[in-house]
XYZ file of C-alpha atoms in Angstrom:
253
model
C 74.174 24.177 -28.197
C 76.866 25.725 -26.279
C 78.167 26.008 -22.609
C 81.256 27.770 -20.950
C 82.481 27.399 -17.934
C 85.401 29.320 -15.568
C 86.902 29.201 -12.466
C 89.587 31.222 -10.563
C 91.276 31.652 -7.257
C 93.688 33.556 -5.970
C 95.840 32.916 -3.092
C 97.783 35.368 -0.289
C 100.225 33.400 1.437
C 102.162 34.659 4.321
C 103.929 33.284 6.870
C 102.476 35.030 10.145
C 104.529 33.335 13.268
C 106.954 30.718 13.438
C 108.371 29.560 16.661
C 110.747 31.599 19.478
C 113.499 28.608 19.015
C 112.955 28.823 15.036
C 112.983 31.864 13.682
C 113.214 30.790 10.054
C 113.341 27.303 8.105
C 116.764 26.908 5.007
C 116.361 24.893 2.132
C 118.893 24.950 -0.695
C 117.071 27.701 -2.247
C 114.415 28.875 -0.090
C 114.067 30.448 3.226
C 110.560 30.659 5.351
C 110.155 33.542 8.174
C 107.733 35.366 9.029
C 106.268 38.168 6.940
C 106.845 36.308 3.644
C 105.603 33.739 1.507
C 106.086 29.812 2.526
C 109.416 28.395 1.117
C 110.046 31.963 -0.700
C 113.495 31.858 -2.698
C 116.628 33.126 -0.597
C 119.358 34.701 -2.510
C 121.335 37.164 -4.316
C 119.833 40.369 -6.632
C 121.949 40.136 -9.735
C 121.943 43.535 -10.693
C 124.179 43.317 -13.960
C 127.173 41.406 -15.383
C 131.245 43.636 -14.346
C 132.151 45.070 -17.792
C 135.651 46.146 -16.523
C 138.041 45.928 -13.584
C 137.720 49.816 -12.464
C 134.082 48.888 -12.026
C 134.733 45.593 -10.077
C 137.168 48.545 -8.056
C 134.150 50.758 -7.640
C 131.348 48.387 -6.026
C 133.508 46.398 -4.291
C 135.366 49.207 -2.456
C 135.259 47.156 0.968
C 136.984 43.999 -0.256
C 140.978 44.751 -1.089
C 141.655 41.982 -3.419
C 138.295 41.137 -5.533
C 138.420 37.759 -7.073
C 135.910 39.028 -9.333
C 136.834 39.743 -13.431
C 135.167 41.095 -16.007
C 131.945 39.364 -17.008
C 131.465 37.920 -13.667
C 128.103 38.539 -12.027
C 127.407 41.386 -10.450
C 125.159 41.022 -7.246
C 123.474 44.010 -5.682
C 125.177 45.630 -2.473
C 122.268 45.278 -0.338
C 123.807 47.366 2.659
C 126.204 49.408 0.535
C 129.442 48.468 2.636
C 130.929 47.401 -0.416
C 131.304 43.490 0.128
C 129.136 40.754 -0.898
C 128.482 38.084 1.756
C 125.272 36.531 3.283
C 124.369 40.221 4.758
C 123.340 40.675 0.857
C 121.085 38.179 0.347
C 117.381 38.524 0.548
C 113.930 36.803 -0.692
C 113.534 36.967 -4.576
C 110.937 35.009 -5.333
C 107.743 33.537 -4.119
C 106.789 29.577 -5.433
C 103.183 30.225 -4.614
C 100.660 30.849 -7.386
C 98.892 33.795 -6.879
C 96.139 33.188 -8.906
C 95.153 29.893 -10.678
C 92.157 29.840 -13.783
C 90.202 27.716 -15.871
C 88.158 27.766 -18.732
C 85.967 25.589 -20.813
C 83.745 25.371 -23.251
C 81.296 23.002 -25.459
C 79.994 23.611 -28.349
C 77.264 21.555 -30.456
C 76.119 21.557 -33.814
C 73.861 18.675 -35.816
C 76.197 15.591 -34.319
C 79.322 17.488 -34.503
C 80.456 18.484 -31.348
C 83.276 20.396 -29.987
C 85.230 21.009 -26.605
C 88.443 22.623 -25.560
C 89.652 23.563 -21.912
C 92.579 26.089 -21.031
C 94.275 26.426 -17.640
C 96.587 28.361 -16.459
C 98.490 30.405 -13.693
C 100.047 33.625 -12.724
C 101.867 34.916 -10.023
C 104.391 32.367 -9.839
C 108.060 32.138 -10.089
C 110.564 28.991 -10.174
C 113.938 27.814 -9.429
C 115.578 27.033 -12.591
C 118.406 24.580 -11.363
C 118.262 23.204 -14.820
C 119.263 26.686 -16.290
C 122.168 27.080 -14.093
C 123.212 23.139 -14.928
C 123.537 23.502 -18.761
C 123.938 26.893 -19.339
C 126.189 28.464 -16.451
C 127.401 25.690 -14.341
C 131.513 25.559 -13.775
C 131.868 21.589 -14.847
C 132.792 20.656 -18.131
C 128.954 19.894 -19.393
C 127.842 20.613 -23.059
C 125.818 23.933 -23.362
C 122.883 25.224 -25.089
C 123.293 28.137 -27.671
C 121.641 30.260 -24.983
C 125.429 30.354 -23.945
C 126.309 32.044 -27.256
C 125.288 35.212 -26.047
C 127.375 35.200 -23.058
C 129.842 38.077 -22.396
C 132.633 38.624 -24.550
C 133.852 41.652 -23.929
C 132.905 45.191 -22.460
C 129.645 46.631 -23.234
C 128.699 43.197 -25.301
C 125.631 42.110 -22.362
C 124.919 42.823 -19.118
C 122.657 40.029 -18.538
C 124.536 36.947 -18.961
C 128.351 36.059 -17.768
C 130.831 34.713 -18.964
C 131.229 31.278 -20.222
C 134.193 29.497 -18.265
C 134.762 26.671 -15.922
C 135.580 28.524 -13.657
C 133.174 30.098 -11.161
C 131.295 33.275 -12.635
C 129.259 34.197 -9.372
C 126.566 31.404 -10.858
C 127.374 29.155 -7.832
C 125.553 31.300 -5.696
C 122.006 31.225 -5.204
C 120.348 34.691 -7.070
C 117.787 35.991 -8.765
C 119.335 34.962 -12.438
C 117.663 31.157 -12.327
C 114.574 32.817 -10.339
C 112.045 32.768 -13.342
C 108.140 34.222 -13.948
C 106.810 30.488 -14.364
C 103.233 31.884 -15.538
C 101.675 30.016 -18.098
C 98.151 29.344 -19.991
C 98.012 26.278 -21.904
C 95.491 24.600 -23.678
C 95.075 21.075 -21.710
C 92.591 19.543 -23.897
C 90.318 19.763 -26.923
C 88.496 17.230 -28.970
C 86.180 17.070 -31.829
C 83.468 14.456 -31.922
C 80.636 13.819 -34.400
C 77.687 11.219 -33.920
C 77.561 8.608 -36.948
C 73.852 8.172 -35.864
C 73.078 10.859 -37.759
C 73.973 9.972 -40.724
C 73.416 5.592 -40.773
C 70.213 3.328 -40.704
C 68.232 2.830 -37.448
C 69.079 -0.474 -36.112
C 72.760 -0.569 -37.108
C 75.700 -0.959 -34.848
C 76.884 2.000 -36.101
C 73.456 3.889 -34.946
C 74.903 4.046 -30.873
C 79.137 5.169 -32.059
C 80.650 8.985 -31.531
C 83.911 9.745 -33.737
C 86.080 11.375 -32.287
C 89.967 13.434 -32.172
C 90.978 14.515 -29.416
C 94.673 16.263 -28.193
C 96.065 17.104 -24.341
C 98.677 19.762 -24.452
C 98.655 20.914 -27.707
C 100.191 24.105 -26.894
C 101.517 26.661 -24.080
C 102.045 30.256 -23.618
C 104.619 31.255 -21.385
C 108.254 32.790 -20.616
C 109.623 29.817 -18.799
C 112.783 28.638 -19.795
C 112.710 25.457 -18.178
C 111.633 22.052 -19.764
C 107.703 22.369 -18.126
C 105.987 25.632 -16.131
C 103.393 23.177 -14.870
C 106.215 21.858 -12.728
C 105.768 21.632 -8.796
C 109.075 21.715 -7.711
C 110.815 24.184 -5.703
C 113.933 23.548 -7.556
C 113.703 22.368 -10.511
C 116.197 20.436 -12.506
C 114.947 19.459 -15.752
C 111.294 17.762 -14.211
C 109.687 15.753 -17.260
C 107.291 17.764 -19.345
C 103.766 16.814 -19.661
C 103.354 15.272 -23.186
C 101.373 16.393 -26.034
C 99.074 13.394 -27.282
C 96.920 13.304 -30.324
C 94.169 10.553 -29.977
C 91.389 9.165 -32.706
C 88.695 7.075 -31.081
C 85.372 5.596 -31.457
C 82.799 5.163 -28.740
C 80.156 2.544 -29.083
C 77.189 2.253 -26.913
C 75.614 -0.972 -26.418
């Protein structure tokens, strides 16, 4: 015997109106006005990492004395005036799956029986706040060896600053902890087999199902973070969903 069975739905959200006397709703990292997604992430572009000081010069030709340095962050001149303020800052990211699946299936064979389920979703990015904590923030925290590929010198990476206690443009709110949180993982499967098959009629054992079973046993996805499955808006490190292994028996009386 076998069965499979799917489902999917997509979703369009867009904010449409908001009120004359509120134009738009802040959070931390979000922003909600009309003509874009609910609580859609409010930032900076990052656009590259400053490689040398003539550059710094170059894009920020409005601004006399840049406190930028080489392998600070380099945020995208939105209006091209040559200074990087809140004029510069624009939605980069929407928390809102746009599509959410799920599969499973059942298989049977002479008492054994088999069943695994996948889920998933696309269309979705997150806040990384954890990201910026261990990796980029300006306290004196432990890092991971993500850090090791920081910049070190011109030409060396243009995608992650400098490591420093000092501020590196990762205070601001941008598009560099703004992550594809897409995923498909593999919530459940579990192998069974009925010992009636094989024992005497009239035995305990005649009514009992063997079974394994394991939830999360694995996920595909680019998510840095500790769990794409997270709900958060920000997230800081929100507590994975565990992988269990379980061997059971059911008995029927």
């Amino acid at each position: 015997t076998y069965g499979i069975s799917a489902n999917i739905a997509t979703l369009k959200n867009e904010v449409i109106k908001l009120h004359p006397n509120l134009p738009n709703l802040t959070g931390p990292v979000t922003k909600t006005e009309a003509g874009y997604p609910l609580n859609s992430y409010f930032g900076y572009v990052m656009e590259g990492i400053y490689q040398n000081s003539s550059e710094i010069a170059t894009h920020l030709h409005g601004v006399s004395s840049p406190s930028q340095v080489p392998g600070d962050i380099r945020f995208k001149d939105l209006n091209g005036d040559g200074v990087i303020n809140d004029n510069d800052r624009t939605h980069i990211g929407n928390p809102n799956p746009r599509l959410v699946y799920g599969a499973n299936f059942r298989l049977g064979y002479k008492g054994l029986d088999l069943s695994f389920l996948f889920q998933g979703v696309a269309g979705v990015e997150r806040y990384n706040d954890l990201k910026k904590i261990i990796d980029y923030d300006s306290r004196p925290f432990n890092h991971t060896i993500a850090t090791l590929g920081a910049w070190n010198g011109e030409g060396s990476t243009n995608s992650m600053p400098r490591s420093t206690f000092q501020d590196n443009g990762s205070s601001q709110v941008s598009s560099i902890f703004v992550e594809d949180a897409s995923y498909l993982r593999l919530k459940n499967i579990e192998l069974g087999y009925d010992l009636g098959r094989v024992v005497k009629p009239g035995t305990v054992f005649q009514n009992c199902r063997l079974y394994v079973s394991a939830q999360n046993l694995f996920t595909v996805t680019k998510y840095t973070g500790l769990d794409p499955e997270s709900t958060a808006l920000i997230d800081q490190g929100t507590y994975p969903q565990s992988r269990n292994v379980m061997l059971g028996i059911n008995v029927r009386f």
